Amino acid sequence: MLMGEFEHSIDAKGRLFMPAKLREALGKHFVVTKGVDGCLDVFPLEEWEKLKNSFATKMMPKQKERDVSRFIFGGAVEAEPDKQGRILLPINLRTYAKLQTMALIVGVGGKAEIWDAKRYAAYNSKVEKDVVAMVEELDFE
């Protein structure tokens, strides 16, 4: 399970250090793609295969299905940390997620997310106000 929050800088070449705890859970290779909340999603290969297979079983007759497929798979890259534990984030993904100099990597169960640290702080402060109501609405046990 991927969990925790880790803040790291992005260097001038677009490399981001992936924390050892997350690298261990993600595996030697993993996939980075656009996330739906303006962040990047990071999938272990096993989870990526599940997502890929779920799309492969659909005929994709609806425009929305095709649009989502292009969004997720079109920007996806396979990542492999270098000897220092860094991954290269391509410019198109950095631009999409508005990643500047500081990133926050968040483990969210079956995947991780990479956020611009300032954007995540703003998002998180907004969500914190409503989290009690959301938990009650989702009826967690």
mmCIF file with all atom_site columns, C-alpha atoms in Angstrom:
data_model
loop_
_atom_site.group_PDB
_atom_site.id
_atom_site.type_symbol
_atom_site.label_atom_id
_atom_site.label_alt_id
_atom_site.label_comp_id
_atom_site.label_asym_id
_atom_site.label_entity_id
_atom_site.label_seq_id
_atom_site.pdbx_PDB_ins_code
_atom_site.Cartn_x
_atom_site.Cartn_y
_atom_site.Cartn_z
_atom_site.occupancy
_atom_site.B_iso_or_equiv
_atom_site.pdbx_formal_charge
_atom_site.auth_seq_id
_atom_site.auth_comp_id
_atom_site.auth_asym_id
_atom_site.auth_atom_id
_atom_site.pdbx_PDB_model_num
ATOM 1   C CA . MET A 1 1   ? 0.000   0.000  0.000   1.00 0.00 ? 1   MET A CA 1
ATOM 2   C CA . LEU A 1 2   ? 1.236   3.470  -0.905  1.00 0.00 ? 2   LEU A CA 1
ATOM 3   C CA . MET A 1 3   ? 0.821   6.022  1.874   1.00 0.00 ? 3   MET A CA 1
ATOM 4   C CA . GLY A 1 4   ? 2.389   9.140  3.324   1.00 0.00 ? 4   GLY A CA 1
ATOM 5   C CA . GLU A 1 5   ? 3.305   12.625 2.113   1.00 0.00 ? 5   GLU A CA 1
ATOM 6   C CA . PHE A 1 6   ? 6.816   13.483 0.941   1.00 0.00 ? 6   PHE A CA 1
ATOM 7   C CA . GLU A 1 7   ? 8.015   16.896 -0.235  1.00 0.00 ? 7   GLU A CA 1
ATOM 8   C CA . HIS A 1 8   ? 10.972  17.052 -2.630  1.00 0.00 ? 8   HIS A CA 1
ATOM 9   C CA . SER A 1 9   ? 12.415  19.544 -5.084  1.00 0.00 ? 9   SER A CA 1
ATOM 10  C CA . ILE A 1 10  ? 12.359  19.172 -8.839  1.00 0.00 ? 10  ILE A CA 1
ATOM 11  C CA . ASP A 1 11  ? 15.748  19.947 -10.367 1.00 0.00 ? 11  ASP A CA 1
ATOM 12  C CA . ALA A 1 12  ? 16.408  22.031 -13.491 1.00 0.00 ? 12  ALA A CA 1
ATOM 13  C CA . LYS A 1 13  ? 16.354  18.886 -15.664 1.00 0.00 ? 13  LYS A CA 1
ATOM 14  C CA . GLY A 1 14  ? 12.888  17.890 -14.416 1.00 0.00 ? 14  GLY A CA 1
ATOM 15  C CA . ARG A 1 15  ? 14.049  15.100 -12.107 1.00 0.00 ? 15  ARG A CA 1
ATOM 16  C CA . LEU A 1 16  ? 12.185  14.311 -8.909  1.00 0.00 ? 16  LEU A CA 1
ATOM 17  C CA . PHE A 1 17  ? 13.426  12.164 -6.046  1.00 0.00 ? 17  PHE A CA 1
ATOM 18  C CA . MET A 1 18  ? 11.023  9.347  -5.240  1.00 0.00 ? 18  MET A CA 1
ATOM 19  C CA . PRO A 1 19  ? 11.131  8.386  -1.536  1.00 0.00 ? 19  PRO A CA 1
ATOM 20  C CA . ALA A 1 20  ? 12.533  4.928  -0.779  1.00 0.00 ? 20  ALA A CA 1
ATOM 21  C CA . LYS A 1 21  ? 9.293   3.791  0.902   1.00 0.00 ? 21  LYS A CA 1
ATOM 22  C CA . LEU A 1 22  ? 7.314   4.581  -2.225  1.00 0.00 ? 22  LEU A CA 1
ATOM 23  C CA . ARG A 1 23  ? 9.937   3.182  -4.614  1.00 0.00 ? 23  ARG A CA 1
ATOM 24  C CA . GLU A 1 24  ? 9.795   -0.094 -2.710  1.00 0.00 ? 24  GLU A CA 1
ATOM 25  C CA . ALA A 1 25  ? 6.017   -0.295 -3.110  1.00 0.00 ? 25  ALA A CA 1
ATOM 26  C CA . LEU A 1 26  ? 6.027   0.941  -6.728  1.00 0.00 ? 26  LEU A CA 1
ATOM 27  C CA . GLY A 1 27  ? 8.680   -1.490 -7.935  1.00 0.00 ? 27  GLY A CA 1
ATOM 28  C CA . LYS A 1 28  ? 11.648  -1.074 -10.245 1.00 0.00 ? 28  LYS A CA 1
ATOM 29  C CA . HIS A 1 29  ? 9.487   0.342  -13.071 1.00 0.00 ? 29  HIS A CA 1
ATOM 30  C CA . PHE A 1 30  ? 6.193   2.179  -12.772 1.00 0.00 ? 30  PHE A CA 1
ATOM 31  C CA . VAL A 1 31  ? 3.940   4.435  -14.838 1.00 0.00 ? 31  VAL A CA 1
ATOM 32  C CA . VAL A 1 32  ? 3.378   8.182  -14.465 1.00 0.00 ? 32  VAL A CA 1
ATOM 33  C CA . THR A 1 33  ? 0.436   9.842  -16.214 1.00 0.00 ? 33  THR A CA 1
ATOM 34  C CA . LYS A 1 34  ? -2.017  12.724 -15.907 1.00 0.00 ? 34  LYS A CA 1
ATOM 35  C CA . GLY A 1 35  ? -4.381  12.560 -12.934 1.00 0.00 ? 35  GLY A CA 1
ATOM 36  C CA . VAL A 1 36  ? -7.896  13.925 -12.916 1.00 0.00 ? 36  VAL A CA 1
ATOM 37  C CA . ASP A 1 37  ? -7.327  16.455 -10.113 1.00 0.00 ? 37  ASP A CA 1
ATOM 38  C CA . GLY A 1 38  ? -4.526  18.378 -11.829 1.00 0.00 ? 38  GLY A CA 1
ATOM 39  C CA . CYS A 1 39  ? -1.813  16.167 -10.376 1.00 0.00 ? 39  CYS A CA 1
ATOM 40  C CA . LEU A 1 40  ? 0.152   13.250 -11.798 1.00 0.00 ? 40  LEU A CA 1
ATOM 41  C CA . ASP A 1 41  ? -0.829  9.672  -11.011 1.00 0.00 ? 41  ASP A CA 1
ATOM 42  C CA . VAL A 1 42  ? 1.901   7.110  -10.356 1.00 0.00 ? 42  VAL A CA 1
ATOM 43  C CA . PHE A 1 43  ? 0.910   3.462  -10.800 1.00 0.00 ? 43  PHE A CA 1
ATOM 44  C CA . PRO A 1 44  ? 2.807   0.287  -9.930  1.00 0.00 ? 44  PRO A CA 1
ATOM 45  C CA . LEU A 1 45  ? 2.919   -1.852 -13.083 1.00 0.00 ? 45  LEU A CA 1
ATOM 46  C CA . GLU A 1 46  ? 0.405   -4.313 -11.603 1.00 0.00 ? 46  GLU A CA 1
ATOM 47  C CA . GLU A 1 47  ? -2.170  -1.550 -11.020 1.00 0.00 ? 47  GLU A CA 1
ATOM 48  C CA . TRP A 1 48  ? -1.408  -0.033 -14.436 1.00 0.00 ? 48  TRP A CA 1
ATOM 49  C CA . GLU A 1 49  ? -2.093  -3.407 -16.072 1.00 0.00 ? 49  GLU A CA 1
ATOM 50  C CA . LYS A 1 50  ? -5.467  -3.602 -14.301 1.00 0.00 ? 50  LYS A CA 1
ATOM 51  C CA . LEU A 1 51  ? -6.368  -0.129 -15.552 1.00 0.00 ? 51  LEU A CA 1
ATOM 52  C CA . LYS A 1 52  ? -5.151  -0.918 -19.057 1.00 0.00 ? 52  LYS A CA 1
ATOM 53  C CA . ASN A 1 53  ? -7.101  -4.192 -19.128 1.00 0.00 ? 53  ASN A CA 1
ATOM 54  C CA . SER A 1 54  ? -10.266 -2.510 -17.951 1.00 0.00 ? 54  SER A CA 1
ATOM 55  C CA . PHE A 1 55  ? -10.056 -0.134 -20.936 1.00 0.00 ? 55  PHE A CA 1
ATOM 56  C CA . ALA A 1 56  ? -9.101  -2.935 -23.319 1.00 0.00 ? 56  ALA A CA 1
ATOM 57  C CA . THR A 1 57  ? -12.296 -4.863 -22.534 1.00 0.00 ? 57  THR A CA 1
ATOM 58  C CA . LYS A 1 58  ? -14.493 -1.948 -23.575 1.00 0.00 ? 58  LYS A CA 1
ATOM 59  C CA . MET A 1 59  ? -15.371 -1.273 -27.181 1.00 0.00 ? 59  MET A CA 1
ATOM 60  C CA . MET A 1 60  ? -15.067 2.492  -26.522 1.00 0.00 ? 60  MET A CA 1
ATOM 61  C CA . PRO A 1 61  ? -18.134 3.469  -28.586 1.00 0.00 ? 61  PRO A CA 1
ATOM 62  C CA . LYS A 1 62  ? -18.776 6.590  -26.525 1.00 0.00 ? 62  LYS A CA 1
ATOM 63  C CA . GLN A 1 63  ? -16.831 9.795  -27.043 1.00 0.00 ? 63  GLN A CA 1
ATOM 64  C CA . LYS A 1 64  ? -16.302 10.212 -23.282 1.00 0.00 ? 64  LYS A CA 1
ATOM 65  C CA . GLU A 1 65  ? -14.642 6.780  -23.038 1.00 0.00 ? 65  GLU A CA 1
ATOM 66  C CA . ARG A 1 66  ? -12.301 7.607  -25.911 1.00 0.00 ? 66  ARG A CA 1
ATOM 67  C CA . ASP A 1 67  ? -11.506 11.016 -24.407 1.00 0.00 ? 67  ASP A CA 1
ATOM 68  C CA . VAL A 1 68  ? -10.643 9.494  -21.029 1.00 0.00 ? 68  VAL A CA 1
ATOM 69  C CA . SER A 1 69  ? -8.527  6.816  -22.694 1.00 0.00 ? 69  SER A CA 1
ATOM 70  C CA . ARG A 1 70  ? -6.538  9.429  -24.641 1.00 0.00 ? 70  ARG A CA 1
ATOM 71  C CA . PHE A 1 71  ? -6.111  11.536 -21.522 1.00 0.00 ? 71  PHE A CA 1
ATOM 72  C CA . ILE A 1 72  ? -4.784  8.692  -19.377 1.00 0.00 ? 72  ILE A CA 1
ATOM 73  C CA . PHE A 1 73  ? -2.734  6.723  -21.897 1.00 0.00 ? 73  PHE A CA 1
ATOM 74  C CA . GLY A 1 74  ? -1.612  9.528  -24.213 1.00 0.00 ? 74  GLY A CA 1
ATOM 75  C CA . GLY A 1 75  ? 0.538   11.228 -21.613 1.00 0.00 ? 75  GLY A CA 1
ATOM 76  C CA . ALA A 1 76  ? 1.719   8.102  -19.813 1.00 0.00 ? 76  ALA A CA 1
ATOM 77  C CA . VAL A 1 77  ? 5.410   7.308  -19.426 1.00 0.00 ? 77  VAL A CA 1
ATOM 78  C CA . GLU A 1 78  ? 7.210   4.400  -17.847 1.00 0.00 ? 78  GLU A CA 1
ATOM 79  C CA . ALA A 1 79  ? 9.574   5.581  -15.132 1.00 0.00 ? 79  ALA A CA 1
ATOM 80  C CA . GLU A 1 80  ? 12.629  3.919  -13.677 1.00 0.00 ? 80  GLU A CA 1
ATOM 81  C CA . PRO A 1 81  ? 14.464  5.640  -10.815 1.00 0.00 ? 81  PRO A CA 1
ATOM 82  C CA . ASP A 1 82  ? 18.158  6.339  -11.381 1.00 0.00 ? 82  ASP A CA 1
ATOM 83  C CA . LYS A 1 83  ? 20.838  5.379  -8.846  1.00 0.00 ? 83  LYS A CA 1
ATOM 84  C CA . GLN A 1 84  ? 19.944  8.425  -6.735  1.00 0.00 ? 84  GLN A CA 1
ATOM 85  C CA . GLY A 1 85  ? 16.229  7.474  -6.698  1.00 0.00 ? 85  GLY A CA 1
ATOM 86  C CA . ARG A 1 86  ? 15.158  10.234 -9.115  1.00 0.00 ? 86  ARG A CA 1
ATOM 87  C CA . ILE A 1 87  ? 12.727  9.954  -12.001 1.00 0.00 ? 87  ILE A CA 1
ATOM 88  C CA . LEU A 1 88  ? 12.546  12.226 -15.013 1.00 0.00 ? 88  LEU A CA 1
ATOM 89  C CA . LEU A 1 89  ? 9.204   13.946 -15.411 1.00 0.00 ? 89  LEU A CA 1
ATOM 90  C CA . PRO A 1 90  ? 8.684   14.942 -19.063 1.00 0.00 ? 90  PRO A CA 1
ATOM 91  C CA . ILE A 1 91  ? 7.856   18.579 -19.742 1.00 0.00 ? 91  ILE A CA 1
ATOM 92  C CA . ASN A 1 92  ? 4.305   17.767 -20.891 1.00 0.00 ? 92  ASN A CA 1
ATOM 93  C CA . LEU A 1 93  ? 3.510   16.151 -17.528 1.00 0.00 ? 93  LEU A CA 1
ATOM 94  C CA . ARG A 1 94  ? 5.217   18.918 -15.529 1.00 0.00 ? 94  ARG A CA 1
ATOM 95  C CA . THR A 1 95  ? 3.252   21.512 -17.488 1.00 0.00 ? 95  THR A CA 1
ATOM 96  C CA . TYR A 1 96  ? -0.040  19.685 -17.009 1.00 0.00 ? 96  TYR A CA 1
ATOM 97  C CA . ALA A 1 97  ? 0.429   19.410 -13.219 1.00 0.00 ? 97  ALA A CA 1
ATOM 98  C CA . LYS A 1 98  ? 1.891   22.937 -12.986 1.00 0.00 ? 98  LYS A CA 1
ATOM 99  C CA . LEU A 1 99  ? 4.946   21.494 -11.253 1.00 0.00 ? 99  LEU A CA 1
ATOM 100 C CA . GLN A 1 100 ? 7.475   24.191 -10.460 1.00 0.00 ? 100 GLN A CA 1
ATOM 101 C CA . THR A 1 101 ? 10.292  23.659 -7.969  1.00 0.00 ? 101 THR A CA 1
ATOM 102 C CA . MET A 1 102 ? 8.682   21.774 -5.070  1.00 0.00 ? 102 MET A CA 1
ATOM 103 C CA . ALA A 1 103 ? 6.535   18.694 -5.411  1.00 0.00 ? 103 ALA A CA 1
ATOM 104 C CA . LEU A 1 104 ? 4.530   16.749 -2.882  1.00 0.00 ? 104 LEU A CA 1
ATOM 105 C CA . ILE A 1 105 ? 4.303   13.016 -3.481  1.00 0.00 ? 105 ILE A CA 1
ATOM 106 C CA . VAL A 1 106 ? 1.270   11.502 -1.777  1.00 0.00 ? 106 VAL A CA 1
ATOM 107 C CA . GLY A 1 107 ? 0.574   7.796  -1.358  1.00 0.00 ? 107 GLY A CA 1
ATOM 108 C CA . VAL A 1 108 ? -3.134  7.153  -1.813  1.00 0.00 ? 108 VAL A CA 1
ATOM 109 C CA . GLY A 1 109 ? -3.491  3.380  -1.555  1.00 0.00 ? 109 GLY A CA 1
ATOM 110 C CA . GLY A 1 110 ? -3.013  1.645  -4.895  1.00 0.00 ? 110 GLY A CA 1
ATOM 111 C CA . LYS A 1 111 ? -1.231  4.597  -6.494  1.00 0.00 ? 111 LYS A CA 1
ATOM 112 C CA . ALA A 1 112 ? 0.712   7.730  -5.631  1.00 0.00 ? 112 ALA A CA 1
ATOM 113 C CA . GLU A 1 113 ? 0.092   11.282 -6.765  1.00 0.00 ? 113 GLU A CA 1
ATOM 114 C CA . ILE A 1 114 ? 2.583   14.023 -7.568  1.00 0.00 ? 114 ILE A CA 1
ATOM 115 C CA . TRP A 1 115 ? 1.349   17.544 -6.836  1.00 0.00 ? 115 TRP A CA 1
ATOM 116 C CA . ASP A 1 116 ? 2.869   20.976 -7.013  1.00 0.00 ? 116 ASP A CA 1
ATOM 117 C CA . ALA A 1 117 ? 3.425   21.571 -3.276  1.00 0.00 ? 117 ALA A CA 1
ATOM 118 C CA . LYS A 1 118 ? 1.615   24.940 -3.200  1.00 0.00 ? 118 LYS A CA 1
ATOM 119 C CA . ARG A 1 119 ? -1.357  23.642 -5.183  1.00 0.00 ? 119 ARG A CA 1
ATOM 120 C CA . TYR A 1 120 ? -1.646  20.624 -2.902  1.00 0.00 ? 120 TYR A CA 1
ATOM 121 C CA . ALA A 1 121 ? -1.602  22.819 0.204   1.00 0.00 ? 121 ALA A CA 1
ATOM 122 C CA . ALA A 1 122 ? -4.449  24.922 -1.219  1.00 0.00 ? 122 ALA A CA 1
ATOM 123 C CA . TYR A 1 123 ? -6.395  21.827 -2.268  1.00 0.00 ? 123 TYR A CA 1
ATOM 124 C CA . ASN A 1 124 ? -5.844  20.122 1.084   1.00 0.00 ? 124 ASN A CA 1
ATOM 125 C CA . SER A 1 125 ? -6.935  23.120 3.157   1.00 0.00 ? 125 SER A CA 1
ATOM 126 C CA . LYS A 1 126 ? -10.163 23.278 1.134   1.00 0.00 ? 126 LYS A CA 1
ATOM 127 C CA . VAL A 1 127 ? -10.849 19.537 1.551   1.00 0.00 ? 127 VAL A CA 1
ATOM 128 C CA . GLU A 1 128 ? -10.002 19.467 5.280   1.00 0.00 ? 128 GLU A CA 1
ATOM 129 C CA . LYS A 1 129 ? -13.028 21.627 6.024   1.00 0.00 ? 129 LYS A CA 1
ATOM 130 C CA . ASP A 1 130 ? -15.392 19.066 4.523   1.00 0.00 ? 130 ASP A CA 1
ATOM 131 C CA . VAL A 1 131 ? -13.692 15.749 5.317   1.00 0.00 ? 131 VAL A CA 1
ATOM 132 C CA . VAL A 1 132 ? -15.923 14.864 8.288   1.00 0.00 ? 132 VAL A CA 1
ATOM 133 C CA . ALA A 1 133 ? -19.043 15.309 6.186   1.00 0.00 ? 133 ALA A CA 1
ATOM 134 C CA . MET A 1 134 ? -17.484 13.338 3.323   1.00 0.00 ? 134 MET A CA 1
ATOM 135 C CA . VAL A 1 135 ? -16.594 10.407 5.602   1.00 0.00 ? 135 VAL A CA 1
ATOM 136 C CA . GLU A 1 136 ? -20.144 10.325 6.958   1.00 0.00 ? 136 GLU A CA 1
ATOM 137 C CA . GLU A 1 137 ? -21.583 10.504 3.454   1.00 0.00 ? 137 GLU A CA 1
ATOM 138 C CA . LEU A 1 138 ? -19.349 7.691  2.186   1.00 0.00 ? 138 LEU A CA 1
ATOM 139 C CA . ASP A 1 139 ? -20.444 5.542  5.140   1.00 0.00 ? 139 ASP A CA 1
ATOM 140 C CA . PHE A 1 140 ? -17.037 4.066  6.019   1.00 0.00 ? 140 PHE A CA 1
ATOM 141 C CA . GLU A 1 141 ? -17.099 1.363  8.662   1.00 0.00 ? 141 GLU A CA 1
#
